mmCIF file of C-alpha atoms and ligand atoms in Angstrom:
data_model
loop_
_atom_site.group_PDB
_atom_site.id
_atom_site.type_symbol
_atom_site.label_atom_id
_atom_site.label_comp_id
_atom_site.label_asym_id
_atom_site.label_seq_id
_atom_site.Cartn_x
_atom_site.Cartn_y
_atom_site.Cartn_z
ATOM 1 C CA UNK U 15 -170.773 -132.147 14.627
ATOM 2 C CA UNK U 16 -169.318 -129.206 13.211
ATOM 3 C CA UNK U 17 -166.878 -128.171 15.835
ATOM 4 C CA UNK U 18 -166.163 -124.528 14.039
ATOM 5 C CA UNK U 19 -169.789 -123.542 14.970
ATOM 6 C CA UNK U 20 -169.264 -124.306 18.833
ATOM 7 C CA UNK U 21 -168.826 -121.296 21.790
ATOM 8 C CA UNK U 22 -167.321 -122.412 25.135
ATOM 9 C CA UNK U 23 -167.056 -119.619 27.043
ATOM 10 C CA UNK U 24 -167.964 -118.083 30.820
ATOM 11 C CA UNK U 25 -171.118 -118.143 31.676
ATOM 12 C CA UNK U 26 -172.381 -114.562 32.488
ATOM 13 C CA UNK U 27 -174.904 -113.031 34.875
ATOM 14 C CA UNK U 28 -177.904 -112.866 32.296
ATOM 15 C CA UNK U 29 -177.171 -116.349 30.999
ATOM 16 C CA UNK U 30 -178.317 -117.316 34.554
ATOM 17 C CA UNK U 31 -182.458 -118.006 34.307
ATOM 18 C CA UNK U 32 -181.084 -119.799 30.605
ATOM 19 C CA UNK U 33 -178.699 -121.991 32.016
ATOM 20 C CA UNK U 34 -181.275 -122.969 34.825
ATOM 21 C CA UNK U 35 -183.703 -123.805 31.904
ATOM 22 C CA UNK U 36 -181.134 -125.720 29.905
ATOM 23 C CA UNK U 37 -180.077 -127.528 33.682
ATOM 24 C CA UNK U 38 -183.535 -128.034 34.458
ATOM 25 C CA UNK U 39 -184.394 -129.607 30.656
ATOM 26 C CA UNK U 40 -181.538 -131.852 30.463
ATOM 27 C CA UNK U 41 -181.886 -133.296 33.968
ATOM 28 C CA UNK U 42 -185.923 -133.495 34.369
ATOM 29 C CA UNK U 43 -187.074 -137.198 35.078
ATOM 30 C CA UNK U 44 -183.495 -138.736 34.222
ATOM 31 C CA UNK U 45 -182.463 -139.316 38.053
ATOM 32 C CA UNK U 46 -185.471 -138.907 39.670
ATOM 33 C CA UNK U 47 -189.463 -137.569 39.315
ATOM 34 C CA UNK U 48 -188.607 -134.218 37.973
ATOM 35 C CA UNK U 49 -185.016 -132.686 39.102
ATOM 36 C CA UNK U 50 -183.188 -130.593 41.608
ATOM 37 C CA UNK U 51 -180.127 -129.511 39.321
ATOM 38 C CA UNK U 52 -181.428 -126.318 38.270
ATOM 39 C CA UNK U 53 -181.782 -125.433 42.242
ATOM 40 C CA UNK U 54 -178.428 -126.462 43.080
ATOM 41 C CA UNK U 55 -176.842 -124.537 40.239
ATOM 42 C CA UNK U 56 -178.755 -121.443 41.082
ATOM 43 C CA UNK U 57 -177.553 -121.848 44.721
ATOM 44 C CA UNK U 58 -174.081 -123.209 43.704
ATOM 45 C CA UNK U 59 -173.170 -119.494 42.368
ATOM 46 C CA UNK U 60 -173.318 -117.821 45.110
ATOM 47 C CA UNK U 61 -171.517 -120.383 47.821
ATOM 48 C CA UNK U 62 -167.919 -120.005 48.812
ATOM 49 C CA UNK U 63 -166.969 -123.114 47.090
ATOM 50 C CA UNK U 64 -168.059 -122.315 43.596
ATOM 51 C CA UNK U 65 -165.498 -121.927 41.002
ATOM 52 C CA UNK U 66 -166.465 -119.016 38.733
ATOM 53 C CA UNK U 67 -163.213 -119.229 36.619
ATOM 54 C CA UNK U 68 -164.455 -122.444 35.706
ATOM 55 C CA UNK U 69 -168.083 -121.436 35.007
ATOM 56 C CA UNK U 70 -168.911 -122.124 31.538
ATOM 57 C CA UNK U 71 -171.661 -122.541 29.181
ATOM 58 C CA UNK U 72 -171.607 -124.529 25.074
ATOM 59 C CA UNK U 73 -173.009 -122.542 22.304
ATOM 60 C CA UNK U 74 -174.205 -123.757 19.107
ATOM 61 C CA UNK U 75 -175.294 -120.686 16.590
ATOM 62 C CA UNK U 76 -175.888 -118.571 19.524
ATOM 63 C CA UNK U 77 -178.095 -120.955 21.346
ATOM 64 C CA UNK U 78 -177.448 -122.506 24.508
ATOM 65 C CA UNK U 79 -176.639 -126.148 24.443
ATOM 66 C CA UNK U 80 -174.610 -127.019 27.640
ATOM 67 C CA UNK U 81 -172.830 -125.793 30.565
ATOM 68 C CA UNK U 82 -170.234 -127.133 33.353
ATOM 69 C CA UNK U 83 -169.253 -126.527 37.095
ATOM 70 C CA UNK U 84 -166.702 -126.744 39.024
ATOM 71 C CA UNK U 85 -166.769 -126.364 43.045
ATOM 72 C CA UNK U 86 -163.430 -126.627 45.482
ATOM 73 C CA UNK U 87 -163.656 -129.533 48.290
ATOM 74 C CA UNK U 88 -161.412 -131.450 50.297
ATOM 75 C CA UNK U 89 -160.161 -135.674 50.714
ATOM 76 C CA UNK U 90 -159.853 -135.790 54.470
ATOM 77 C CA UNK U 91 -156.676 -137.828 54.283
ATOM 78 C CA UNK U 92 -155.885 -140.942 56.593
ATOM 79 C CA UNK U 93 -152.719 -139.219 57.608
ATOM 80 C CA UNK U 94 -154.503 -136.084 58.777
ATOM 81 C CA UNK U 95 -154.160 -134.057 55.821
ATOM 82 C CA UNK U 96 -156.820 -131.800 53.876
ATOM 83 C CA UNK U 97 -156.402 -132.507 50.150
ATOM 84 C CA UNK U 98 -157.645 -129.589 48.358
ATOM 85 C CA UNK U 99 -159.459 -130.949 45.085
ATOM 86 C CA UNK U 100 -162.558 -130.115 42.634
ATOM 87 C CA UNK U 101 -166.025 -131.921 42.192
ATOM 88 C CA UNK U 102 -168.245 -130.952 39.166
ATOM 89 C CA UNK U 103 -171.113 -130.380 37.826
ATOM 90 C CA UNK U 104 -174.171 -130.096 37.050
ATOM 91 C CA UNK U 105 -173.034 -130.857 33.890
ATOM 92 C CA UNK U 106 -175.702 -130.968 30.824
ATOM 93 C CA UNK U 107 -176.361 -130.863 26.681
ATOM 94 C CA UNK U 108 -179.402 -129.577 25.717
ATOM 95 C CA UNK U 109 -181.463 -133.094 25.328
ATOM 96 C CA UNK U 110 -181.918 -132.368 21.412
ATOM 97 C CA UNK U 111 -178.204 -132.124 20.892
ATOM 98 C CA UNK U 112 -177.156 -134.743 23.037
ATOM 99 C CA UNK U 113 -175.640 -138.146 21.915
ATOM 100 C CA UNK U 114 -173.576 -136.142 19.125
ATOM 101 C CA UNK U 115 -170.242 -135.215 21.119
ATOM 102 C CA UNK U 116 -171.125 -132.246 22.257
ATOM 103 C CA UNK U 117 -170.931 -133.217 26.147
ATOM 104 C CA UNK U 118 -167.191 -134.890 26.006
ATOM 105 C CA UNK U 119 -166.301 -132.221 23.683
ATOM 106 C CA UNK U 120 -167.446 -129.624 26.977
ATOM 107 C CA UNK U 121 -165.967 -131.803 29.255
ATOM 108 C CA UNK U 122 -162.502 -132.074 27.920
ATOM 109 C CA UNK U 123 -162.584 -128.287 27.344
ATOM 110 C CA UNK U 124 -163.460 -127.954 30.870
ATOM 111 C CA UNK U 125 -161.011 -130.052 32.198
ATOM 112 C CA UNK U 126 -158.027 -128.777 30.753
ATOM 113 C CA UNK U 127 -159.372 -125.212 31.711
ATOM 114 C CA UNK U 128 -159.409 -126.330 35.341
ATOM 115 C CA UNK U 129 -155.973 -127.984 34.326
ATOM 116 C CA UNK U 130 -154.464 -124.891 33.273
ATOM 117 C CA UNK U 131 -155.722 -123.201 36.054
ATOM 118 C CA UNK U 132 -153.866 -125.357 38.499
ATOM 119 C CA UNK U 133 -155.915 -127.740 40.499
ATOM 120 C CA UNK U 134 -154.701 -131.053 40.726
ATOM 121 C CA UNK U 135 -157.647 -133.610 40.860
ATOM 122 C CA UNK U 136 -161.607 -133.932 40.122
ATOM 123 C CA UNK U 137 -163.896 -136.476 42.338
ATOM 124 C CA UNK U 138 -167.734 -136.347 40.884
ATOM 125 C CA UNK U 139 -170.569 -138.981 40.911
ATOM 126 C CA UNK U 140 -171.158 -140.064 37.380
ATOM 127 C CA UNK U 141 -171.067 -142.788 35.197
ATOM 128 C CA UNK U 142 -168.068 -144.627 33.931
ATOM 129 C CA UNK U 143 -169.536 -145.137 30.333
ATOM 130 C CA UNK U 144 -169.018 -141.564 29.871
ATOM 131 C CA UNK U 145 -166.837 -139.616 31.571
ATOM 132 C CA UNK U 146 -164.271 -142.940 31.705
ATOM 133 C CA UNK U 147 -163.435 -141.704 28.032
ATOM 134 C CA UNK U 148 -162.234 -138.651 29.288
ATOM 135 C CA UNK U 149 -159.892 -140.291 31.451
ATOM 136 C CA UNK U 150 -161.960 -140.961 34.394
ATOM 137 C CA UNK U 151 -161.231 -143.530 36.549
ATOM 138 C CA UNK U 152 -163.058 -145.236 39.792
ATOM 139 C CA UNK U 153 -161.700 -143.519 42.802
ATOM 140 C CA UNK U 154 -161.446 -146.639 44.628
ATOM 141 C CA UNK U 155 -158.260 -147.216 42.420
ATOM 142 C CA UNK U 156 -156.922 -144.305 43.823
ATOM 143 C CA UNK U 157 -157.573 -145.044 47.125
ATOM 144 C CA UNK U 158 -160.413 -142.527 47.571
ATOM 145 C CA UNK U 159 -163.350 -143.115 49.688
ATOM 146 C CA UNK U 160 -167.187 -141.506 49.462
ATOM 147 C CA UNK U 161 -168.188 -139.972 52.427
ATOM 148 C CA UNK U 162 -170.453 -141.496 54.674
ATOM 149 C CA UNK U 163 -170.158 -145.044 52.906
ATOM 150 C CA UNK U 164 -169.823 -148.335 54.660
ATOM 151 C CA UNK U 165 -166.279 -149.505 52.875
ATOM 152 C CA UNK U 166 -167.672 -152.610 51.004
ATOM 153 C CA UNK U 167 -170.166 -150.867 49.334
ATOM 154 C CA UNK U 168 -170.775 -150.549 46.141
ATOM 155 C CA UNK U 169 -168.669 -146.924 44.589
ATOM 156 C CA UNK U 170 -168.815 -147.383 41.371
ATOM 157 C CA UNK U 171 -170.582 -144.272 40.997
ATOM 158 C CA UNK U 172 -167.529 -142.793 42.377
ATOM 159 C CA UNK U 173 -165.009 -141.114 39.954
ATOM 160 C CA UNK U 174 -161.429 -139.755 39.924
ATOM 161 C CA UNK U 175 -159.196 -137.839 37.300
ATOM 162 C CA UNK U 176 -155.937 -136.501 38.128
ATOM 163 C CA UNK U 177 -154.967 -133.074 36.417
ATOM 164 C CA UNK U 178 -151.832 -133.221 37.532
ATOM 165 C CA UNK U 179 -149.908 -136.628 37.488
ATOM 166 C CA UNK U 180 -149.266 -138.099 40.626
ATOM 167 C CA UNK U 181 -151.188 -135.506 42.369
ATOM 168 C CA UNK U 182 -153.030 -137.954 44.548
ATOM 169 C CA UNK U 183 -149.888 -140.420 45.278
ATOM 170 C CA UNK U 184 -149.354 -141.558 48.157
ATOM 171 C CA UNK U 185 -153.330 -140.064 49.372
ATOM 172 C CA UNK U 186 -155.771 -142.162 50.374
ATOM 173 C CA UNK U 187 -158.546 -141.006 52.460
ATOM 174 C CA UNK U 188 -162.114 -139.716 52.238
ATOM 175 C CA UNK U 189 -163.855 -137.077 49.780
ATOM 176 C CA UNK U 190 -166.535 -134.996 50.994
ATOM 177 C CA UNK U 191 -169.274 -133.528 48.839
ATOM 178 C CA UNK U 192 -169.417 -129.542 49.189
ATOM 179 C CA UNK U 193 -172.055 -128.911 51.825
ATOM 180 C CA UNK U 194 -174.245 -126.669 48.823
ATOM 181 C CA UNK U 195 -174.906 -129.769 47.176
ATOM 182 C CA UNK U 196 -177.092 -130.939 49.733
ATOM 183 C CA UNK U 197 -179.993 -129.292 48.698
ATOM 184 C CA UNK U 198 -183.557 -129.751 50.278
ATOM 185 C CA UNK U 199 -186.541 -131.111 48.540
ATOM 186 C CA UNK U 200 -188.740 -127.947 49.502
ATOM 187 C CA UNK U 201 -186.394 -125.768 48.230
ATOM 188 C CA UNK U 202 -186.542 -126.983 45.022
ATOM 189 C CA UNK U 203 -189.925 -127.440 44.697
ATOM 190 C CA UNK U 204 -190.450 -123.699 45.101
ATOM 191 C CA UNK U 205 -188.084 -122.723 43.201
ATOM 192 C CA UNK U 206 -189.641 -125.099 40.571
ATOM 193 C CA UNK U 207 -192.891 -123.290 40.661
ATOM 194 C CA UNK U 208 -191.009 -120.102 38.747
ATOM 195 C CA UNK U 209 -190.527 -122.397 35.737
ATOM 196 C CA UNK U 210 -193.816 -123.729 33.178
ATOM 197 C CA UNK U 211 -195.330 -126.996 34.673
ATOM 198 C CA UNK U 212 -194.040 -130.490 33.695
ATOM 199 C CA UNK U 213 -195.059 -133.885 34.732
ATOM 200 C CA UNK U 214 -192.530 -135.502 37.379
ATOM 201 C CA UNK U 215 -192.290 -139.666 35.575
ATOM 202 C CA UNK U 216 -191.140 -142.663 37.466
ATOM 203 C CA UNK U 217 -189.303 -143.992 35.267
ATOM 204 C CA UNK U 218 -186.405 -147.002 35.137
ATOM 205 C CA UNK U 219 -183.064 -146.211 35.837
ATOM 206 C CA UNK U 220 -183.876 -143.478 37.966
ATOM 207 C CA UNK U 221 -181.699 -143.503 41.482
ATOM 208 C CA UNK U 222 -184.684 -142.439 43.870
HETATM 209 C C1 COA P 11 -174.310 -136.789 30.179
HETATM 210 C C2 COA P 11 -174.272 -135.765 29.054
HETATM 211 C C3 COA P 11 -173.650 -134.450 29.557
HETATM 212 C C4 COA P 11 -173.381 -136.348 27.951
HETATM 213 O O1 COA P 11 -173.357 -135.428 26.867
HETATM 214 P P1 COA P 11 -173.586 -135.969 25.374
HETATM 215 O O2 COA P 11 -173.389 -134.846 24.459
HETATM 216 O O3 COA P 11 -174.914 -136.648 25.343
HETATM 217 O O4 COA P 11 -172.428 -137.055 25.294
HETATM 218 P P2 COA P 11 -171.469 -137.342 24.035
HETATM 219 O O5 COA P 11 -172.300 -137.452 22.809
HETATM 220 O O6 COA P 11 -170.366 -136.345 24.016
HETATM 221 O O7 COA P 11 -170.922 -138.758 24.457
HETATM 222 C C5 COA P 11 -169.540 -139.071 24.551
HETATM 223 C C6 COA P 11 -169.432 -140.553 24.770
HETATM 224 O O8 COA P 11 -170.003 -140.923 26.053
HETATM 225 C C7 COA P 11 -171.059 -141.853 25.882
HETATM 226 N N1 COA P 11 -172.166 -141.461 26.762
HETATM 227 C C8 COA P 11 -172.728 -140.248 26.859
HETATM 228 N N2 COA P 11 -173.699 -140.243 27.786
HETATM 229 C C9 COA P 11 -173.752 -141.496 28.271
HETATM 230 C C10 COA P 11 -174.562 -142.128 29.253
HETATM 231 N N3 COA P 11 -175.509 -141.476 29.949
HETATM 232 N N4 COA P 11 -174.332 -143.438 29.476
HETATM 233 C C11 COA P 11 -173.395 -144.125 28.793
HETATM 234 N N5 COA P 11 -172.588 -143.562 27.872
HETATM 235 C C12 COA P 11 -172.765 -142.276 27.606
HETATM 236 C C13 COA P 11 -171.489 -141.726 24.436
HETATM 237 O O9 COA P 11 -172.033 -142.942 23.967
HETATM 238 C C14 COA P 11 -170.210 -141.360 23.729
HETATM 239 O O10 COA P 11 -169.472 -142.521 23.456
HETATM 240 P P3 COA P 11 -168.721 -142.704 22.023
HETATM 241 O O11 COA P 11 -167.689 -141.611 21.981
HETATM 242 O O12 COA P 11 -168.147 -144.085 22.112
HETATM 243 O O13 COA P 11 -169.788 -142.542 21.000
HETATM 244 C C15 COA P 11 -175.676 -135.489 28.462
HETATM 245 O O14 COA P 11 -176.190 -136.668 27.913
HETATM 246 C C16 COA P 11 -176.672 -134.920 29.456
HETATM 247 O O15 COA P 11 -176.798 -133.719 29.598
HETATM 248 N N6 COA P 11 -177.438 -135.811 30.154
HETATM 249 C C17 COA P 11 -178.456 -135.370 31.119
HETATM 250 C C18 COA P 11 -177.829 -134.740 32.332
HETATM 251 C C19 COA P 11 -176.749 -135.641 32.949
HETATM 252 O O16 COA P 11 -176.951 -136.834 33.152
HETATM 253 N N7 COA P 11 -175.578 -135.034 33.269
HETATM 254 C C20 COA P 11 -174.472 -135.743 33.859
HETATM 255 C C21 COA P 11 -174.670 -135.945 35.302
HETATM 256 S S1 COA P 11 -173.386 -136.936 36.007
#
């Protein structure tokens, strides 16, 4: 990877219908038949809890190759109070240039973007093998609790960085998703219908 060729920069309003592609490419069949990520970033944009200071997009040569979110939430602390904090994402590399450090090179620049902007922790649903090498850690360590959970399940899936050391001492409690994640299936599937047709695999190591 030749890092002197890469772009990360703000995404901008006619990037938008791109970045959906790029979302929509990276994430078709990987968690589930087809994808909803392109949806939820189109929606994402215009919701309260967005972060547009943090909205950015990875180019190679003057081609799209990734892009990053941020969106503001809350840990309802056990001692009553409202932790403000980020979750992220979708986060994506175009599938041909993925594998080759492009996505922890977005990620880190992202993170110490939303570092520098002041926020002191992110909470996202991802996998350890990845973003644990970006200083990820499980949020059960930090005493942080998914939503709707029964305790002894399984949160592995469940990750926590601090931005700003010590920013979640003495907090334990539980972190709720932004409401805009939630998106519904018929939503997507019209909005899918704007993009060219592609086949929707079962395939292993999908979640649903
Ligand atoms: C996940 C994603 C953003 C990672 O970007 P990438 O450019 O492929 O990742 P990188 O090449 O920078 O990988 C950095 C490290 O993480 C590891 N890694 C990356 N993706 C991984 C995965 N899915 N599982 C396990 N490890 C992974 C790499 O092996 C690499 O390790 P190394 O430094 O020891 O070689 C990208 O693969 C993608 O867009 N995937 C589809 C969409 C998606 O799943 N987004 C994340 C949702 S939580």
């Amino acid at each position: 990877m030749n890092t002197n060729d890469i772009i990360i920069r703000p995404e901008r309003e006619e990037d938008y219908r791109k970045v959906e592609e790029l979302v929509r490419d990276a994430f078709w069949n990987v968690y589930r038949p087809g994808c909803a990520e392109h949806w939820l970033i189109h929606v994402l944009r215009d919701d309260p809890c967005f972060v547009r200071e943090l909205d950015v997009v990875m180019e190679r040569d003057g081609e799209l190759i990734g892009q990053n979110v941020f969106a503001r939430t809350v840990i309802l602390a056990d001692d009553g109070r409202e932790v403000p904090v980020l979750t992220m994402g979708p986060i994506c590399v175009r599938p041909d240039f993925q594998g080759k450090g492009y996505g922890k090179m977005l990620l880190d620049r992202s993170l110490a973007m939303a570092a520098e902007a002041g926020y002191g922790a992110v909470l996202i649903e991802g996998n350890i093998a990845f973003y644990g090498k970006s200083g990820f850690d499980l949020s059960s360590r930090f005493g942080i609790r998914y939503h709707d959970m029964p305790e002894d399940s399984d949160q592995s899936f469940f990750l926590c960085r601090e931005l700003r050391l010590g920013y979640l001492d003495g907090i334990t409690g539980v972190y709720m998703t932004p409401e805009a994640y939630f998106v519904k299936d018929e939503d997507v599937e019209e909005f899918d219908r704007s993009f060219p047709v592609r086949e929707k695999l079962v395939l292993p190591g999908q979640l649903s």
